[in-house]
Amino acid sequence: MSDKQKQTISELVRQTEIARARVIEQRMVEHTRKLTEKERERLAINLGKLLQRAKEAGIAMGEVVAKSGVAPGTAKPENALGAYRIYEGGKRIAKPRLHGTVGNYHKLAMAAAELVGIPEYEAILALTQGTILFEQRVGPDAELGPAEQVCTLLTSLVKEVIARHDLDGYFREVTALRVLPDWEWFDNVPRVKGWQSELYSFDFRETDAWPSVLLTAVIRSSAPARLLVDDKEMGGEVMYVEKAYLTLGWNSTSSSVRPYLEFKANTALRPTGRDAWFRIDAPWTAWGYPPPTGMGAIHSQEGKVVKFEIRPGSKLNLPGNLDAPDSRELANQEPYSCSRLERLEPAVLIENFVDRHVLKVDHQFLPIAVDASSLLSPPGSTLAVIEGVLLARESIGTAQQDFGSMPGFIEELDRKASMLTSTFREWRLDAKAKAREDHRRLLVDVESRLAELRMNAPPPDETV
């Protein structure tokens, strides 16, 4: 397995943020009109936070300005900062007259980042955090398309979940303590049975503590194949799919909770033709990439071993950087690092849920179909199903739920957030109580030993 395949979730988050920062930086370069007063104030507050970090690192403000090239040749270059930064909680009373173009804010942020040692992408994201113009795709008063309307509504509902359970405080403490939940399945429902420290773990996966709900599986590629199920050969297809999860995660760059769409690669098999009618337990899925050609087998969630052979002349399209062998005993034997995170935004919804076909899988929380007669999204698209769930349109449930009584994915996400935060906080209270008791016990033991030492001490010398 290559180093790239061993990337942790933290590295995947970092790559996602680097790509996001490039897009934002390009928007800043292309932006030539004057900033509004609100936009200037937001950039100035964010720049003030970056400059404060530079101050705390012992960097002189004049050095930042000189390096940025914003005020060349001036006697006191730091005086130029008054038009670009606001310190939150500062003593300044008069409202500053802030500069109206974005270029110099960008230059100052990059200069401070270089002097302090902050990665450029982190500085760009920190500078533009909370700005509608650069960080977000659309503003609240813009004319929104269907995907943007759905994304705006979905983001607002997610923010409500974040606020209700104080996920910001939860993530800060979980991350600082380096602890993870211990998951178990009970009647096909995942639940947390306890928490434990992962202080010495080299494979610390912080996403185990992230509230997440499975939406559906997006089909990326498929190929015809021969299947062997319960010793019976049948026609079918092998698919490379990505299970799509709505996930609330911790962004260390901005120190904030963010909604993501998390995609996990899976091998999926399903019979075709007449056999499809008799295999109600299909499709069978397993974690990991399938081989692009050749043969293999998977262990399904029910423990069933399903063998397959891709038809000669056919091939699955897999990510180009994947050096997977064409044939191995189990298709999911080495799943590699096959998870990726995408920020929840309209373009991601369009790319994955408008023209793409999806595969209904066990434990998903999107229904099969909804009444799309009064929706904005394209009929028949998965985006319409998502919109229909948010707007409580009539729906058809999935195989493992009753028709029409399927809980919405926001409700399930809220349930997961409630379970994680409540069990963690209860565990933390117990742990603190144990710490207080250990303090008390140790102090009692020490005082007892000191008293014994005093009683057994020899009398002082009485020599004159």
Coordinates of C-alpha atoms in Angstrom, one line a residue:
M1 CA 0.0 0.0 0.0
S2 CA 1.4 3.4 -1.0
D3 CA 1.9 6.3 1.3
K4 CA -0.8 8.2 -0.5
Q5 CA -3.2 5.3 0.1
K6 CA -2.5 5.5 3.8
Q7 CA -3.6 9.1 4.2
T8 CA -5.6 9.8 7.3
I9 CA -8.9 11.6 7.4
S10 CA -7.0 14.6 8.6
E11 CA -4.9 14.6 5.5
L12 CA -8.1 14.3 3.4
V13 CA -9.6 17.2 5.1
R14 CA -6.4 19.2 4.5
Q15 CA -6.5 18.4 0.8
T16 CA -10.2 19.4 0.6
E17 CA -9.3 22.8 2.3
I18 CA -6.4 23.4 0.0
A19 CA -8.6 22.9 -3.1
R20 CA -11.2 25.2 -1.5
A21 CA -8.6 27.9 -0.8
R22 CA -7.4 27.8 -4.4
V23 CA -11.0 28.6 -5.6
I24 CA -11.4 31.4 -3.0
E25 CA -8.0 32.9 -4.0
Q26 CA -9.0 32.9 -7.6
R27 CA -12.2 34.7 -6.7
M28 CA -10.2 37.4 -4.9
V29 CA -7.9 37.8 -7.9
E30 CA -10.8 38.2 -10.3
H31 CA -12.7 40.6 -8.0
T32 CA -12.2 44.2 -9.2
R33 CA -15.2 46.1 -7.8
K34 CA -15.2 47.9 -4.5
L35 CA -16.1 45.9 -1.4
T36 CA -19.2 46.8 0.5
E37 CA -18.9 48.1 4.0
K38 CA -20.0 44.8 5.5
E39 CA -17.5 42.9 3.3
R40 CA -14.6 45.2 4.4
E41 CA -15.5 44.8 8.0
R42 CA -15.5 41.0 7.9
L43 CA -12.2 40.9 6.1
A44 CA -10.7 43.5 8.6
I45 CA -11.8 41.4 11.6
N46 CA -10.4 38.2 10.1
L47 CA -7.1 39.9 9.2
G48 CA -7.0 41.3 12.7
K49 CA -7.1 37.8 14.1
L50 CA -4.2 36.7 11.8
L51 CA -2.1 39.8 12.8
Q52 CA -2.8 39.1 16.5
R53 CA -1.3 35.6 15.9
A54 CA 1.7 37.3 14.4
K55 CA 2.0 39.6 17.4
E56 CA 1.9 36.7 19.8
A57 CA 4.7 35.1 17.8
G58 CA 6.9 38.1 18.3
I59 CA 6.5 39.5 14.7
A60 CA 6.5 43.3 14.4
M61 CA 3.6 44.8 12.5
G62 CA 5.9 47.0 10.5
E63 CA 7.7 43.8 9.3
V64 CA 4.4 42.4 8.1
V65 CA 3.5 45.6 6.2
A66 CA 6.9 45.8 4.6
K67 CA 6.9 42.2 3.5
S68 CA 3.4 42.6 2.0
G69 CA 4.5 45.6 -0.1
V70 CA 1.2 47.4 0.8
A71 CA 2.9 50.7 2.0
P72 CA 6.4 50.8 0.5
G73 CA 8.8 53.6 1.5
T74 CA 6.7 54.9 4.4
A75 CA 8.4 56.0 7.7
K76 CA 6.1 53.9 9.8
P77 CA 4.7 51.1 7.7
E78 CA 2.6 49.7 10.6
N79 CA 0.4 52.9 10.4
A80 CA -1.0 51.6 7.2
L81 CA -2.8 48.8 9.0
G82 CA -5.5 51.1 10.4
A83 CA -7.2 50.8 7.0
Y84 CA -7.2 47.0 6.9
R85 CA -7.6 45.5 10.3
I86 CA -10.0 45.5 13.2
Y87 CA -9.0 43.9 16.6
E88 CA -12.1 42.4 18.2
G89 CA -12.4 43.7 21.7
G90 CA -9.9 46.5 20.9
K91 CA -10.1 50.0 22.6
R92 CA -10.6 51.9 19.3
I93 CA -13.8 53.9 19.5
A94 CA -14.0 55.7 16.1
K95 CA -15.1 53.4 13.3
P96 CA -12.1 52.9 10.9
R97 CA -12.2 53.9 7.3
L98 CA -11.4 50.6 5.7
H99 CA -9.8 50.0 2.3
G100 CA -12.2 49.1 -0.5
T101 CA -10.3 46.5 -2.6
V102 CA -9.5 43.0 -1.6
G103 CA -6.0 42.8 -3.0
N104 CA -4.2 44.4 0.0
Y105 CA -6.1 42.4 2.6
H106 CA -4.9 39.3 0.7
K107 CA -1.2 40.5 0.6
L108 CA -1.2 41.3 4.3
A109 CA -2.6 38.0 5.2
M110 CA 0.0 36.1 3.1
A111 CA 2.8 38.2 4.6
A112 CA 1.7 37.4 8.1
A113 CA 1.3 33.8 7.3
E114 CA 4.8 33.5 5.9
L115 CA 6.4 35.2 8.8
V116 CA 4.5 33.1 11.4
G117 CA 4.7 29.9 9.5
I118 CA 1.0 29.4 8.8
P119 CA 0.3 27.5 5.6
E120 CA -1.0 29.8 2.8
Y121 CA -4.3 27.9 2.4
E122 CA -5.1 28.2 6.2
A123 CA -4.5 32.0 6.0
I124 CA -6.8 32.3 2.9
L125 CA -9.6 30.4 4.7
A126 CA -9.1 32.3 7.9
L127 CA -9.1 35.7 6.0
T128 CA -12.4 34.9 4.2
Q129 CA -14.2 33.0 6.9
G130 CA -17.8 34.1 7.1
T131 CA -17.7 36.3 4.0
I132 CA -20.6 35.7 1.6
L133 CA -18.6 37.1 -1.3
F134 CA -15.7 34.7 -1.2
E135 CA -16.4 31.8 1.1
Q136 CA -19.9 31.1 -0.1
R137 CA -21.2 30.5 -3.5
V138 CA -24.3 32.7 -3.2
G139 CA -25.7 35.4 -0.9
P140 CA -29.0 35.3 0.9
D141 CA -30.6 37.8 -1.6
A142 CA -29.3 36.2 -4.8
E143 CA -31.5 34.5 -7.4
L144 CA -31.0 30.9 -6.5
G145 CA -31.2 27.8 -8.6
P146 CA -32.7 24.5 -7.3
A147 CA -29.4 23.1 -6.0
E148 CA -28.5 26.4 -4.3
Q149 CA -32.0 26.5 -2.8
V150 CA -31.7 23.0 -1.5
C151 CA -28.2 23.6 -0.2
T152 CA -29.3 26.8 1.6
L153 CA -32.2 25.0 3.3
L154 CA -30.1 22.0 4.2
T155 CA -27.3 24.1 5.6
S156 CA -29.7 26.0 7.8
L157 CA -31.3 22.7 9.1
V158 CA -27.8 21.4 9.9
K159 CA -26.8 24.6 11.7
E160 CA -29.8 24.0 13.9
V161 CA -28.6 20.5 14.8
I162 CA -25.1 22.0 15.5
A163 CA -26.5 24.6 17.9
R164 CA -29.0 22.3 19.6
H165 CA -26.3 19.9 20.8
D166 CA -23.4 22.5 21.1
L167 CA -21.3 20.5 18.7
D168 CA -18.6 23.2 18.8
G169 CA -17.9 22.6 22.4
Y170 CA -18.2 18.8 22.0
F171 CA -15.7 18.7 19.1
R172 CA -13.2 20.9 20.9
E173 CA -13.2 18.7 24.0
V174 CA -13.2 15.4 22.1
T175 CA -10.3 16.5 19.9
A176 CA -8.3 17.9 22.9
L177 CA -8.8 14.7 24.9
R178 CA -8.1 12.4 21.8
V179 CA -11.0 10.1 22.7
L180 CA -13.3 8.1 20.5
P181 CA -16.7 6.3 20.9
D182 CA -17.0 2.5 21.0
W183 CA -19.7 1.7 18.5
E184 CA -21.9 -1.4 18.5
W185 CA -25.0 -2.5 16.5
F186 CA -28.2 -3.4 18.2
D187 CA -31.2 -4.6 16.1
N188 CA -29.4 -3.1 13.0
V189 CA -29.2 0.3 14.8
P190 CA -25.7 1.7 15.6
R191 CA -25.3 3.0 19.2
V192 CA -22.4 4.1 21.5
K193 CA -21.7 1.7 24.3
G194 CA -18.8 3.7 25.8
W195 CA -15.8 6.1 25.2
Q196 CA -12.1 5.4 25.4
S197 CA -8.8 7.3 25.1
E198 CA -6.9 6.8 21.9
L199 CA -3.8 8.6 23.1
Y200 CA -1.4 6.0 21.8
S201 CA -3.2 5.0 18.7
F202 CA -1.3 5.4 15.4
D203 CA -4.6 5.0 13.4
F204 CA -6.6 7.7 15.2
R205 CA -9.7 8.2 13.1
E206 CA -11.5 11.3 14.5
T207 CA -14.4 10.7 12.1
D208 CA -15.6 7.9 14.4
A209 CA -16.8 10.8 16.7
W210 CA -18.5 12.7 13.9
P211 CA -22.3 12.5 13.6
S212 CA -23.1 11.0 10.2
V213 CA -26.0 9.6 8.3
L214 CA -26.0 7.4 5.1
L215 CA -28.0 9.0 2.3
T216 CA -27.5 6.6 -0.6
A217 CA -24.8 5.1 -2.9
V218 CA -23.7 6.9 -6.0
I219 CA -22.7 4.6 -8.9
R220 CA -19.4 5.7 -10.4
S221 CA -18.8 2.8 -12.8
S222 CA -20.2 -0.6 -13.7
A223 CA -19.3 -3.7 -15.8
P224 CA -21.2 -6.9 -16.7
A225 CA -20.1 -10.0 -14.8
R226 CA -20.7 -13.6 -13.9
L227 CA -21.8 -14.0 -10.3
L228 CA -21.6 -17.1 -8.1
V229 CA -24.1 -16.9 -5.2
D230 CA -24.9 -19.8 -3.0
D231 CA -23.2 -22.1 -5.6
K232 CA -25.5 -20.8 -8.3
E233 CA -24.1 -19.0 -11.3
M234 CA -26.1 -16.0 -12.6
G235 CA -25.7 -12.9 -14.7
G236 CA -25.0 -9.6 -13.0
E237 CA -22.9 -6.6 -12.7
V238 CA -20.0 -5.3 -10.6
M239 CA -20.1 -1.7 -9.6
Y240 CA -17.7 0.8 -8.1
V241 CA -20.0 2.9 -5.9
E242 CA -19.5 5.6 -3.3
K243 CA -21.7 5.6 -0.3
A244 CA -22.7 9.2 0.4
Y245 CA -23.0 10.4 4.0
L246 CA -24.1 13.7 5.4
T247 CA -21.5 14.3 8.1
L248 CA -20.9 17.0 10.7
G249 CA -17.1 17.3 11.2
W250 CA -14.5 19.4 12.9
N251 CA -12.5 21.8 10.7
S252 CA -9.2 22.5 12.6
T253 CA -8.2 25.3 10.2
S254 CA -11.2 27.5 11.1
S255 CA -11.9 25.8 14.5
S256 CA -15.5 25.3 13.6
V257 CA -18.1 22.6 12.9
R258 CA -18.8 22.1 9.2
P259 CA -21.2 20.0 7.2
Y260 CA -19.6 17.7 4.7
L261 CA -20.7 15.1 2.2
E262 CA -18.4 12.1 2.9
F263 CA -18.0 9.5 0.1
K264 CA -16.7 6.0 0.9
A265 CA -15.7 3.7 -1.9
N266 CA -17.5 0.3 -2.0
T267 CA -17.7 -2.7 -4.3
A268 CA -21.3 -3.6 -5.2
L269 CA -22.7 -6.7 -6.9
R270 CA -26.2 -7.3 -8.1
P271 CA -27.8 -9.9 -10.3
T272 CA -29.5 -8.9 -13.6
G273 CA -32.4 -10.3 -15.7
R274 CA -34.7 -12.9 -14.1
D275 CA -32.3 -13.5 -11.2
A276 CA -32.8 -9.9 -10.0
W277 CA -36.4 -10.7 -9.1
F278 CA -35.5 -13.6 -6.8
R279 CA -32.6 -12.0 -4.9
I280 CA -34.3 -9.6 -2.6
D281 CA -31.1 -9.4 -0.4
A282 CA -29.2 -7.8 -3.3
P283 CA -27.3 -5.7 -4.0
W284 CA -24.3 -6.9 -2.0
T285 CA -21.8 -4.3 -1.0
A286 CA -18.5 -4.3 0.8
W287 CA -16.0 -1.6 1.8
G288 CA -13.2 -1.0 -0.7
Y289 CA -12.5 -0.7 -4.4
P290 CA -13.2 -3.5 -6.9
P291 CA -10.5 -4.7 -9.3
P292 CA -10.9 -2.9 -12.7
T293 CA -10.8 -6.3 -14.5
G294 CA -10.5 -10.0 -13.7
M295 CA -12.2 -11.7 -10.8
G296 CA -12.7 -11.6 -7.1
A297 CA -15.1 -12.1 -4.2
I298 CA -16.6 -10.0 -1.5
H299 CA -18.0 -10.6 2.0
S300 CA -21.3 -8.9 2.1
Q301 CA -22.7 -7.3 5.3
E302 CA -24.7 -10.5 6.0
G303 CA -21.5 -12.6 5.9
K304 CA -22.3 -14.0 2.4
V305 CA -19.4 -14.7 0.1
V306 CA -20.3 -13.7 -3.4
K307 CA -17.7 -14.5 -6.2
F308 CA -17.6 -12.6 -9.5
E309 CA -15.8 -12.4 -12.8
I310 CA -15.9 -9.4 -14.9
R311 CA -16.8 -10.2 -18.5
P312 CA -13.9 -10.3 -20.9
G313 CA -13.5 -7.0 -22.7
S314 CA -15.2 -5.0 -19.9
K315 CA -13.5 -2.8 -17.4
L316 CA -14.4 -0.6 -14.4
N317 CA -13.3 3.0 -14.3
L318 CA -11.5 3.7 -11.1
P319 CA -9.7 6.7 -9.7
G320 CA -6.5 7.2 -11.7
N321 CA -4.1 7.2 -8.7
L322 CA -5.3 3.8 -7.5
D323 CA -2.7 1.0 -8.0
A324 CA -5.1 -1.8 -7.4
P325 CA -4.3 -5.3 -8.7
D326 CA -6.6 -6.8 -11.3
S327 CA -7.3 -9.9 -9.3
R328 CA -7.2 -10.7 -5.6
E329 CA -9.0 -13.0 -3.2
L330 CA -11.3 -10.5 -1.8
A331 CA -12.2 -7.2 -3.5
N332 CA -12.3 -5.4 -0.2
Q333 CA -9.3 -7.1 1.4
E334 CA -7.3 -3.9 1.3
P335 CA -9.7 -1.0 1.2
Y336 CA -6.9 1.6 1.0
S337 CA -7.7 5.1 2.0
C338 CA -11.0 5.3 0.1
S339 CA -12.9 8.0 1.9
R340 CA -13.1 11.6 0.8
L341 CA -14.8 14.7 2.1
E342 CA -16.5 17.4 0.1
R343 CA -17.8 20.6 1.5
L344 CA -21.6 20.9 1.4
E345 CA -22.3 23.3 -1.4
P346 CA -24.5 23.5 -4.6
A347 CA -21.8 22.3 -7.0
V348 CA -21.2 19.1 -5.1
L349 CA -24.9 18.4 -4.9
I350 CA -25.2 18.9 -8.7
E351 CA -22.2 16.7 -9.5
N352 CA -23.4 13.8 -7.4
F353 CA -27.2 14.0 -7.2
V354 CA -28.5 15.3 -10.5
D355 CA -27.3 13.2 -13.5
R356 CA -25.7 10.4 -11.5
H357 CA -27.5 7.1 -10.9
V358 CA -27.7 5.8 -7.4
L359 CA -27.9 2.4 -5.8
K360 CA -30.3 1.7 -3.0
V361 CA -28.4 0.1 -0.1
D362 CA -29.1 -1.1 3.4
H363 CA -29.4 1.4 6.2
Q364 CA -29.7 4.4 3.9
F365 CA -31.9 7.3 4.9
L366 CA -33.1 8.6 1.5
P367 CA -36.3 7.1 0.3
I368 CA -36.6 5.4 -3.1
A369 CA -38.8 8.1 -4.6
V370 CA -40.8 11.2 -3.6
D371 CA -43.8 13.1 -5.0
A372 CA -41.9 15.6 -7.1
S373 CA -44.9 17.4 -8.5
S374 CA -44.2 20.5 -6.3
L375 CA -40.5 20.6 -6.1
L376 CA -37.8 22.8 -7.8
S377 CA -35.3 20.0 -8.5
P378 CA -35.3 18.0 -11.7
P379 CA -37.9 15.2 -11.5
G380 CA -36.3 11.8 -11.2
S381 CA -33.0 13.1 -9.7
T382 CA -31.7 12.2 -6.3
L383 CA -31.5 16.0 -5.6
A384 CA -35.4 16.0 -5.9
V385 CA -35.5 13.1 -3.4
I386 CA -33.3 15.2 -1.0
E387 CA -35.5 18.2 -1.5
G388 CA -38.7 16.2 -1.0
V389 CA -37.5 14.8 2.3
L390 CA -36.6 18.3 3.5
L391 CA -40.0 19.6 2.5
A392 CA -41.9 16.6 3.9
R393 CA -43.3 15.4 0.5
E394 CA -44.9 12.0 0.3
S395 CA -42.3 9.3 -0.2
I396 CA -41.7 5.6 -0.7
G397 CA -39.5 4.1 1.9
T398 CA -36.4 1.8 1.5
A399 CA -36.4 -1.9 1.8
Q400 CA -35.6 -2.0 5.5
Q401 CA -38.3 0.5 6.5
D402 CA -42.0 0.6 6.3
F403 CA -43.5 2.4 3.3
G404 CA -44.3 6.0 4.1
S405 CA -42.9 6.0 7.7
M406 CA -39.2 6.4 7.0
P407 CA -37.5 8.9 9.3
G408 CA -35.9 11.9 7.6
F409 CA -32.1 12.0 7.4
I410 CA -32.0 15.3 9.3
E411 CA -33.9 13.6 12.1
E412 CA -31.4 10.7 12.0
L413 CA -28.5 13.1 12.0
D414 CA -30.0 14.8 15.0
R415 CA -30.4 11.5 16.8
K416 CA -26.7 10.6 16.1
A417 CA -25.6 14.0 17.4
S418 CA -27.7 13.6 20.5
M419 CA -26.4 10.1 21.2
L420 CA -22.7 11.1 20.7
T421 CA -22.9 14.3 22.8
S422 CA -24.9 12.9 25.6
T423 CA -22.9 9.7 26.0
F424 CA -19.6 11.7 25.8
R425 CA -20.7 14.3 28.4
E426 CA -21.9 11.6 30.7
W427 CA -18.6 9.7 30.4
R428 CA -16.7 13.0 30.9
L429 CA -18.6 13.8 34.1
D430 CA -17.9 10.3 35.4
A431 CA -14.2 10.7 34.5
K432 CA -14.0 14.0 36.3
A433 CA -15.7 12.5 39.4
K434 CA -13.1 9.7 39.4
A435 CA -10.3 12.3 39.1
R436 CA -11.7 14.2 42.1
E437 CA -12.0 11.0 44.1
D438 CA -8.4 10.0 43.2
H439 CA -7.2 13.5 44.3
R440 CA -9.0 13.0 47.6
R441 CA -7.7 9.5 48.2
L442 CA -4.1 10.4 47.4
L443 CA -4.2 13.5 49.7
V444 CA -5.6 11.3 52.5
D445 CA -2.8 8.8 51.9
V446 CA -0.1 11.4 51.9
E447 CA -1.4 13.1 55.0
S448 CA -1.5 9.7 56.8
R449 CA 2.1 9.0 55.8
L450 CA 3.2 12.5 56.9
A451 CA 1.5 12.1 60.3
E452 CA 3.2 8.7 60.8
L453 CA 6.6 10.2 59.9
R454 CA 6.1 13.0 62.5
M455 CA 5.1 10.5 65.2
N456 CA 8.2 8.3 64.5
A457 CA 10.7 11.2 64.1
P458 CA 13.5 11.2 66.7
P459 CA 13.5 14.0 69.3
P460 CA 15.6 17.1 68.3
D461 CA 19.1 17.3 69.7
E462 CA 19.1 19.1 73.1
T463 CA 22.8 20.0 73.1
V464 CA 23.7 23.5 74.3

